[in-house]
Amino acid sequence: MSYARAVHGYSYRIVSMTKGFVASVNVDSLSAFWGGLQVLAGDVQNAIKSHLFYWNLWRKYHAIPELFDTSSHVAVVKGYPLRPEFIETTFFLYQVTKDPFYLDVGAQVLHDLQERIRTPCGLATISDVIENTLDDRMESFVLSETLKYLYLLFDEFNPLASTDSNIVFTTEGHILTLNNTHLRPMSKTRRLSRKYENLTCPIYDAYPDRSAIKKPSLRHGIRNRPDYDYARTLVGLPTSGDASTDDLEWSTPYGTCEVPSYDTFSYDVLLSRQGQKVEEDQDISSLSKKLKPWKGGVLVNEVMGLRVQMRNRFDGKGYDITKIGHLNVRQGEKKILQ
């Protein structure tokens, strides 16, 4: 995720599976599922930010286009076949936060579906979210997923909406119940790692790491996050009314357009013997003399001019060295300085 996650943390890019570089600045509507998966993994704060990105896309188009260019802020593929991923994430976030904001999101989605695509015999596919042209087509996932998650969002006492149950949804929204026959003995590797695991989800905090910001005593929730409206700028959603007036309001202590802070995921460091400034050594023959693969790791004979790449560990416990000079280093491999 350190390659795919944008630096602001609100969206995830398409990257090369082998090189890690950004392959496209487009995001697709299917990726809206990611926030729901983050909820299931216990990463609620990042799930909220992922959802805010797609919520602002919905605010802009009253639908989510199949492909959106995050650089030019325009829809590339303008169709919307009523995909369920955004509604699914909204459902999961409401289950974990119980913030009425997500009910408002669902109400807006329901309103837009009824106003734009409802027909006497079903729901039509939007072929162009800008021109509002419709296709005589309704995908099967509209009933099995989109409308199901939308219904469960508002039916809070439905057993399928309980977080304390043995029910899981497949990727197509089908309901599966799990019993003891599906339990497997814990593997030896899992037993050894148990002491390092923390299986308790973090407590939801409406104001994470914002101690310097004055908190209104009677106002809580997503809309009062200081970075709530930041995602609007990422999709090019225009301000309402006079832009200068809006910008002035954003700068108040209770403003909603604070640029979010984020942890640096990776570092590049040039090594030298005594901390002096040096040029990077990019000559392969020279690098081959300074370091080489050695017994499940890397043996370094000389540090001058070596570039070291480090990446933040997903468990938050420091950094892993991923590359030294021209050699890639896998997690767990030894780095030996001679």
CSV table of C-alpha atoms in Angstrom, one decimal:
chain,number,residue,atom,x,y,z
A,1,MET,CA,0.0,0.0,0.0
A,2,SER,CA,3.0,2.3,0.4
A,3,TYR,CA,3.2,2.4,-3.4
A,4,ALA,CA,-0.5,2.6,-4.2
A,5,ARG,CA,-1.6,5.0,-1.4
A,6,ALA,CA,-1.6,8.7,-2.5
A,7,VAL,CA,0.4,10.9,-0.1
A,8,HIS,CA,-2.7,12.6,1.2
A,9,GLY,CA,-4.2,9.2,2.1
A,10,TYR,CA,-7.6,9.7,0.5
A,11,SER,CA,-7.2,7.7,-2.6
A,12,TYR,CA,-5.2,4.8,-4.0
A,13,ARG,CA,-3.5,4.7,-7.4
A,14,ILE,CA,-3.0,2.0,-10.0
A,15,VAL,CA,0.6,0.9,-9.7
A,16,SER,CA,2.9,-1.6,-11.5
A,17,MET,CA,2.9,-5.0,-9.7
A,18,THR,CA,6.5,-5.6,-10.4
A,19,LYS,CA,8.1,-2.1,-10.2
A,20,GLY,CA,5.7,-0.2,-7.8
A,21,PHE,CA,5.6,3.0,-10.0
A,22,VAL,CA,2.3,4.8,-10.7
A,23,ALA,CA,0.8,3.3,-13.8
A,24,SER,CA,-2.3,5.5,-14.0
A,25,VAL,CA,-3.7,8.6,-12.3
A,26,ASN,CA,-7.3,7.2,-12.9
A,27,VAL,CA,-9.4,5.7,-10.1
A,28,ASP,CA,-12.3,3.4,-10.9
A,29,SER,CA,-15.7,3.0,-9.2
A,30,LEU,CA,-14.9,-0.6,-8.2
A,31,SER,CA,-12.2,0.7,-5.9
A,32,ALA,CA,-14.8,2.2,-3.7
A,33,PHE,CA,-14.9,-1.2,-1.9
A,34,TRP,CA,-11.6,-0.5,-0.3
A,35,GLY,CA,-13.0,1.5,2.6
A,36,GLY,CA,-15.2,-1.4,3.6
A,37,LEU,CA,-12.2,-3.7,3.6
A,38,GLN,CA,-10.3,-1.2,5.7
A,39,VAL,CA,-13.2,-1.3,8.2
A,40,LEU,CA,-13.0,-5.1,8.4
A,41,ALA,CA,-9.3,-4.8,9.0
A,42,GLY,CA,-9.8,-2.4,11.8
A,43,ASP,CA,-8.3,0.6,10.0
A,44,VAL,CA,-11.3,2.9,10.5
A,45,GLN,CA,-9.6,6.3,10.2
A,46,ASN,CA,-8.2,5.5,6.7
A,47,ALA,CA,-11.5,3.9,5.8
A,48,ILE,CA,-13.2,7.3,6.6
A,49,LYS,CA,-10.8,9.1,4.3
A,50,SER,CA,-11.2,6.6,1.5
A,51,HIS,CA,-15.0,7.0,1.7
A,52,LEU,CA,-14.8,10.8,1.7
A,53,PHE,CA,-13.0,10.7,-1.6
A,54,TYR,CA,-15.9,8.7,-3.3
A,55,TRP,CA,-18.5,10.6,-1.4
A,56,ASN,CA,-17.3,13.8,-3.0
A,57,LEU,CA,-17.3,12.1,-6.4
A,58,TRP,CA,-21.0,11.3,-5.7
A,59,ARG,CA,-21.6,14.9,-4.7
A,60,LYS,CA,-20.1,16.1,-7.9
A,61,TYR,CA,-21.9,13.7,-10.3
A,62,HIS,CA,-24.8,12.3,-8.2
A,63,ALA,CA,-23.3,9.0,-9.2
A,64,ILE,CA,-19.8,7.5,-9.5
A,65,PRO,CA,-18.3,7.4,-13.0
A,66,GLU,CA,-16.6,4.2,-14.0
A,67,LEU,CA,-13.3,5.9,-14.4
A,68,PHE,CA,-12.2,9.3,-13.0
A,69,ASP,CA,-9.0,11.2,-13.8
A,70,THR,CA,-7.5,12.5,-10.5
A,71,SER,CA,-5.2,14.8,-12.3
A,72,SER,CA,-7.6,16.7,-14.6
A,73,HIS,CA,-10.6,16.1,-12.3
A,74,VAL,CA,-12.8,14.8,-15.1
A,75,ALA,CA,-14.8,11.6,-15.7
A,76,VAL,CA,-13.0,9.5,-18.3
A,77,VAL,CA,-15.5,6.7,-18.6
A,78,LYS,CA,-18.9,8.4,-17.8
A,79,GLY,CA,-21.2,5.4,-17.3
A,80,TYR,CA,-22.6,4.2,-13.9
A,81,PRO,CA,-24.2,0.8,-13.9
A,82,LEU,CA,-25.4,1.2,-10.3
A,83,ARG,CA,-22.3,-0.5,-8.8
A,84,PRO,CA,-22.6,-1.4,-5.0
A,85,GLU,CA,-19.1,-0.8,-3.7
A,86,PHE,CA,-19.7,2.8,-2.5
A,87,ILE,CA,-22.9,1.8,-0.7
A,88,GLU,CA,-21.2,-1.3,0.8
A,89,THR,CA,-18.5,0.9,2.3
A,90,THR,CA,-21.1,3.3,3.6
A,91,PHE,CA,-22.9,0.4,5.3
A,92,PHE,CA,-19.8,-0.9,7.0
A,93,LEU,CA,-18.7,2.5,8.2
A,94,TYR,CA,-22.1,3.2,9.7
A,95,GLN,CA,-21.9,-0.2,11.5
A,96,VAL,CA,-18.6,0.7,13.1
A,97,THR,CA,-19.1,4.4,13.8
A,98,LYS,CA,-22.9,4.8,14.1
A,99,ASP,CA,-22.4,8.3,12.8
A,100,PRO,CA,-25.6,9.6,11.3
A,101,PHE,CA,-23.6,11.2,8.5
A,102,TYR,CA,-23.6,7.8,6.8
A,103,LEU,CA,-27.4,7.7,7.0
A,104,ASP,CA,-27.4,11.1,5.2
A,105,VAL,CA,-25.1,9.7,2.6
A,106,GLY,CA,-27.5,6.7,2.1
A,107,ALA,CA,-30.5,9.1,1.9
A,108,GLN,CA,-28.8,11.2,-0.8
A,109,VAL,CA,-27.9,8.0,-2.8
A,110,LEU,CA,-31.5,6.8,-2.5
A,111,HIS,CA,-32.9,10.1,-3.6
A,112,ASP,CA,-30.6,10.3,-6.6
A,113,LEU,CA,-31.4,6.7,-7.7
A,114,GLN,CA,-35.2,7.5,-7.5
A,115,GLU,CA,-34.9,10.8,-9.3
A,116,ARG,CA,-32.4,9.8,-12.0
A,117,ILE,CA,-32.8,6.1,-12.9
A,118,ARG,CA,-36.1,4.7,-11.6
A,119,THR,CA,-38.4,3.4,-14.3
A,120,PRO,CA,-41.8,1.6,-14.1
A,121,CYS,CA,-40.1,-1.8,-14.2
A,122,GLY,CA,-36.7,-1.3,-12.5
A,123,LEU,CA,-33.6,0.8,-12.4
A,124,ALA,CA,-31.8,1.8,-15.6
A,125,THR,CA,-28.1,2.0,-16.1
A,126,ILE,CA,-26.6,5.5,-16.5
A,127,SER,CA,-24.6,5.6,-19.7
A,128,ASP,CA,-23.4,9.2,-19.1
A,129,VAL,CA,-23.4,10.7,-15.6
A,130,ILE,CA,-23.1,14.3,-17.1
A,131,GLU,CA,-25.7,14.2,-19.8
A,132,ASN,CA,-27.9,11.8,-17.7
A,133,THR,CA,-28.5,9.5,-20.6
A,134,LEU,CA,-29.9,6.0,-19.7
A,135,ASP,CA,-29.5,2.5,-21.0
A,136,ASP,CA,-32.3,-0.1,-21.0
A,137,ARG,CA,-30.3,-2.4,-18.8
A,138,MET,CA,-30.2,-3.4,-15.1
A,139,GLU,CA,-27.3,-5.5,-13.8
A,140,SER,CA,-28.0,-8.5,-11.5
A,141,PHE,CA,-25.8,-7.0,-8.8
A,142,VAL,CA,-28.2,-4.1,-8.4
A,143,LEU,CA,-30.6,-6.3,-6.5
A,144,SER,CA,-28.1,-8.7,-4.9
A,145,GLU,CA,-25.7,-5.9,-3.6
A,146,THR,CA,-26.6,-2.3,-4.3
A,147,LEU,CA,-30.1,-2.3,-2.9
A,148,LYS,CA,-29.3,-4.9,-0.3
A,149,TYR,CA,-26.6,-2.8,1.4
A,150,LEU,CA,-28.8,0.3,1.0
A,151,TYR,CA,-31.7,-1.5,2.7
A,152,LEU,CA,-29.5,-2.8,5.5
A,153,LEU,CA,-28.0,0.6,6.1
A,154,PHE,CA,-31.3,1.9,7.3
A,155,ASP,CA,-32.6,-1.4,8.9
A,156,GLU,CA,-30.4,-1.2,12.0
A,157,PHE,CA,-32.1,-4.1,13.9
A,158,ASN,CA,-31.8,-6.5,11.0
A,159,PRO,CA,-29.7,-9.6,12.1
A,160,LEU,CA,-27.7,-9.3,8.9
A,161,ALA,CA,-26.6,-5.8,10.0
A,162,SER,CA,-25.2,-7.1,13.4
A,163,THR,CA,-21.5,-6.9,13.9
A,164,ASP,CA,-21.7,-9.8,16.4
A,165,SER,CA,-22.8,-12.6,14.2
A,166,ASN,CA,-21.5,-15.6,12.2
A,167,ILE,CA,-22.8,-14.1,8.9
A,168,VAL,CA,-20.4,-13.0,6.2
A,169,PHE,CA,-21.1,-11.5,2.7
A,170,THR,CA,-19.4,-12.8,-0.4
A,171,THR,CA,-17.9,-10.4,-2.9
A,172,GLU,CA,-21.3,-10.5,-4.7
A,173,GLY,CA,-23.3,-9.8,-1.6
A,174,HIS,CA,-24.5,-13.4,-1.0
A,175,ILE,CA,-25.1,-14.4,2.6
A,176,LEU,CA,-23.0,-17.2,4.1
A,177,THR,CA,-23.3,-18.5,7.7
A,178,LEU,CA,-20.3,-20.1,9.3
A,179,ASN,CA,-20.3,-22.7,12.0
A,180,ASN,CA,-17.7,-24.7,13.9
A,181,THR,CA,-17.2,-27.2,11.0
A,182,HIS,CA,-15.4,-24.4,9.1
A,183,LEU,CA,-12.9,-23.8,11.9
A,184,ARG,CA,-9.4,-25.0,11.3
A,185,PRO,CA,-6.7,-25.8,13.8
A,186,MET,CA,-4.3,-22.9,14.3
A,187,SER,CA,-1.0,-23.4,12.4
A,188,LYS,CA,2.4,-23.5,14.2
A,189,THR,CA,3.3,-20.2,12.5
A,190,ARG,CA,0.1,-18.5,13.7
A,191,ARG,CA,0.7,-19.8,17.2
A,192,LEU,CA,4.2,-18.3,17.3
A,193,SER,CA,2.9,-14.9,16.0
A,194,ARG,CA,-0.1,-14.7,18.4
A,195,LYS,CA,2.0,-12.9,21.0
A,196,TYR,CA,2.7,-10.1,18.5
A,197,GLU,CA,-0.9,-9.7,17.3
A,198,ASN,CA,-3.5,-7.2,18.5
A,199,LEU,CA,-6.9,-8.4,17.4
A,200,THR,CA,-8.8,-5.5,19.1
A,201,CYS,CA,-10.0,-2.8,16.7
A,202,PRO,CA,-9.0,0.7,17.7
A,203,ILE,CA,-11.7,2.8,19.3
A,204,TYR,CA,-13.3,5.2,16.8
A,205,ASP,CA,-12.2,8.8,17.5
A,206,ALA,CA,-14.0,11.5,15.7
A,207,TYR,CA,-11.0,13.9,16.1
A,208,PRO,CA,-7.8,11.8,15.6
A,209,ASP,CA,-4.6,13.6,16.4
A,210,ARG,CA,-6.1,17.1,16.4
A,211,SER,CA,-5.5,18.2,20.0
A,212,ALA,CA,-4.6,21.7,19.0
A,213,ILE,CA,-8.0,22.3,17.4
A,214,LYS,CA,-10.8,23.6,19.6
A,215,LYS,CA,-13.6,21.0,19.7
A,216,PRO,CA,-17.2,22.2,19.9
A,217,SER,CA,-18.7,20.6,23.0
A,218,LEU,CA,-22.0,19.5,21.4
A,219,ARG,CA,-20.9,18.7,17.9
A,220,HIS,CA,-19.3,15.5,16.8
A,221,GLY,CA,-19.0,13.2,13.8
A,222,ILE,CA,-17.6,13.1,10.3
A,223,ARG,CA,-18.9,16.5,9.2
A,224,ASN,CA,-17.0,18.2,12.1
A,225,ARG,CA,-13.6,16.7,11.2
A,226,PRO,CA,-11.3,19.5,10.4
A,227,ASP,CA,-10.3,17.8,7.1
A,228,TYR,CA,-13.8,16.9,6.1
A,229,ASP,CA,-13.9,19.0,3.0
A,230,TYR,CA,-10.4,18.5,1.9
A,231,ALA,CA,-11.4,15.5,-0.3
A,232,ARG,CA,-13.6,17.9,-2.2
A,233,THR,CA,-10.5,19.6,-3.7
A,234,LEU,CA,-9.2,16.2,-4.8
A,235,VAL,CA,-12.1,15.6,-7.2
A,236,GLY,CA,-12.5,19.2,-8.4
A,237,LEU,CA,-15.9,19.7,-6.7
A,238,PRO,CA,-16.6,23.5,-7.1
A,239,THR,CA,-17.4,25.6,-4.1
A,240,SER,CA,-21.0,26.7,-3.5
A,241,GLY,CA,-21.8,30.3,-3.7
A,242,ASP,CA,-19.1,32.9,-3.8
A,243,ALA,CA,-15.7,31.2,-3.8
A,244,SER,CA,-13.9,33.9,-1.8
A,245,THR,CA,-16.6,33.8,0.9
A,246,ASP,CA,-16.3,30.0,1.2
A,247,ASP,CA,-12.5,30.2,1.5
A,248,LEU,CA,-12.8,32.7,4.2
A,249,GLU,CA,-15.2,30.4,6.1
A,250,TRP,CA,-12.8,27.5,5.7
A,251,SER,CA,-10.1,29.4,7.6
A,252,THR,CA,-12.1,29.7,10.8
A,253,PRO,CA,-11.2,27.6,13.9
A,254,TYR,CA,-14.1,25.3,13.0
A,255,GLY,CA,-13.2,25.3,9.3
A,256,THR,CA,-13.5,22.1,7.4
A,257,CYS,CA,-10.7,22.4,4.8
A,258,GLU,CA,-7.6,21.7,6.9
A,259,VAL,CA,-4.9,19.9,4.9
A,260,PRO,CA,-4.5,16.5,6.6
A,261,SER,CA,-1.3,15.4,8.1
A,262,TYR,CA,0.2,12.0,7.2
A,263,ASP,CA,3.1,9.9,8.1
A,264,THR,CA,5.9,9.5,5.6
A,265,PHE,CA,5.9,6.0,4.1
A,266,SER,CA,9.4,5.8,2.6
A,267,TYR,CA,12.8,7.5,2.9
A,268,ASP,CA,15.8,7.6,0.6
A,269,VAL,CA,19.2,8.1,2.4
A,270,LEU,CA,22.6,8.6,0.9
A,271,LEU,CA,25.3,7.0,3.1
A,272,SER,CA,28.7,8.4,3.8
A,273,ARG,CA,31.4,7.6,6.4
A,274,GLN,CA,31.3,10.8,8.5
A,275,GLY,CA,28.0,12.4,7.4
A,276,GLN,CA,29.5,14.5,4.7
A,277,LYS,CA,27.6,15.3,1.5
A,278,VAL,CA,28.4,12.8,-1.3
A,279,GLU,CA,27.2,12.0,-4.8
A,280,GLU,CA,25.2,8.8,-5.4
A,281,ASP,CA,27.2,6.0,-6.8
A,282,GLN,CA,25.3,4.7,-9.8
A,283,ASP,CA,28.1,2.7,-11.5
A,284,ILE,CA,27.2,-1.0,-11.5
A,285,SER,CA,30.8,-2.2,-11.5
A,286,SER,CA,31.6,0.1,-8.5
A,287,LEU,CA,28.4,-0.9,-6.6
A,288,SER,CA,29.2,-4.6,-7.2
A,289,LYS,CA,32.5,-4.1,-5.2
A,290,LYS,CA,30.7,-2.2,-2.4
A,291,LEU,CA,28.0,-4.8,-1.8
A,292,LYS,CA,26.8,-8.2,-2.8
A,293,PRO,CA,24.3,-10.9,-2.0
A,294,TRP,CA,25.5,-12.9,1.0
A,295,LYS,CA,23.8,-15.9,2.7
A,296,GLY,CA,20.2,-14.8,2.7
A,297,GLY,CA,21.0,-11.1,2.9
A,298,VAL,CA,23.3,-8.3,1.7
A,299,LEU,CA,27.0,-7.9,2.6
A,300,VAL,CA,28.1,-4.2,2.5
A,301,ASN,CA,31.9,-3.6,2.2
A,302,GLU,CA,31.7,0.2,1.6
A,303,VAL,CA,29.0,2.7,2.4
A,304,MET,CA,30.2,5.8,0.5
A,305,GLY,CA,27.6,6.9,-2.0
A,306,LEU,CA,25.2,4.1,-1.4
A,307,ARG,CA,21.5,5.0,-1.6
A,308,VAL,CA,19.3,3.2,1.0
A,309,GLN,CA,15.6,3.0,0.6
A,310,MET,CA,13.5,2.4,3.7
A,311,ARG,CA,9.7,1.9,4.0
A,312,ASN,CA,7.4,2.2,6.9
A,313,ARG,CA,6.3,-1.1,8.3
A,314,PHE,CA,2.5,-1.8,8.3
A,315,ASP,CA,2.6,-2.7,12.0
A,316,GLY,CA,4.0,0.7,12.8
A,317,LYS,CA,7.1,-0.7,14.4
A,318,GLY,CA,9.8,1.2,12.6
A,319,TYR,CA,11.0,0.8,9.0
A,320,ASP,CA,12.3,-1.9,6.7
A,321,ILE,CA,15.2,-1.5,4.3
A,322,THR,CA,13.9,-2.4,0.9
A,323,LYS,CA,16.9,-1.5,-1.3
A,324,ILE,CA,20.6,-0.9,-0.9
A,325,GLY,CA,22.4,0.5,-4.0
A,326,HIS,CA,21.2,-1.7,-6.9
A,327,LEU,CA,20.1,-4.6,-4.8
A,328,ASN,CA,16.6,-5.2,-3.6
A,329,VAL,CA,16.2,-6.4,0.0
A,330,ARG,CA,13.3,-8.6,1.1
A,331,GLN,CA,11.7,-8.4,4.4
A,332,GLY,CA,13.6,-10.4,7.0
A,333,GLU,CA,16.9,-10.6,5.0
A,334,LYS,CA,20.0,-9.7,6.9
A,335,LYS,CA,22.1,-6.6,6.2
A,336,ILE,CA,25.7,-7.1,7.1
A,337,LEU,CA,28.2,-4.1,7.3
A,338,GLN,CA,31.8,-5.2,7.1
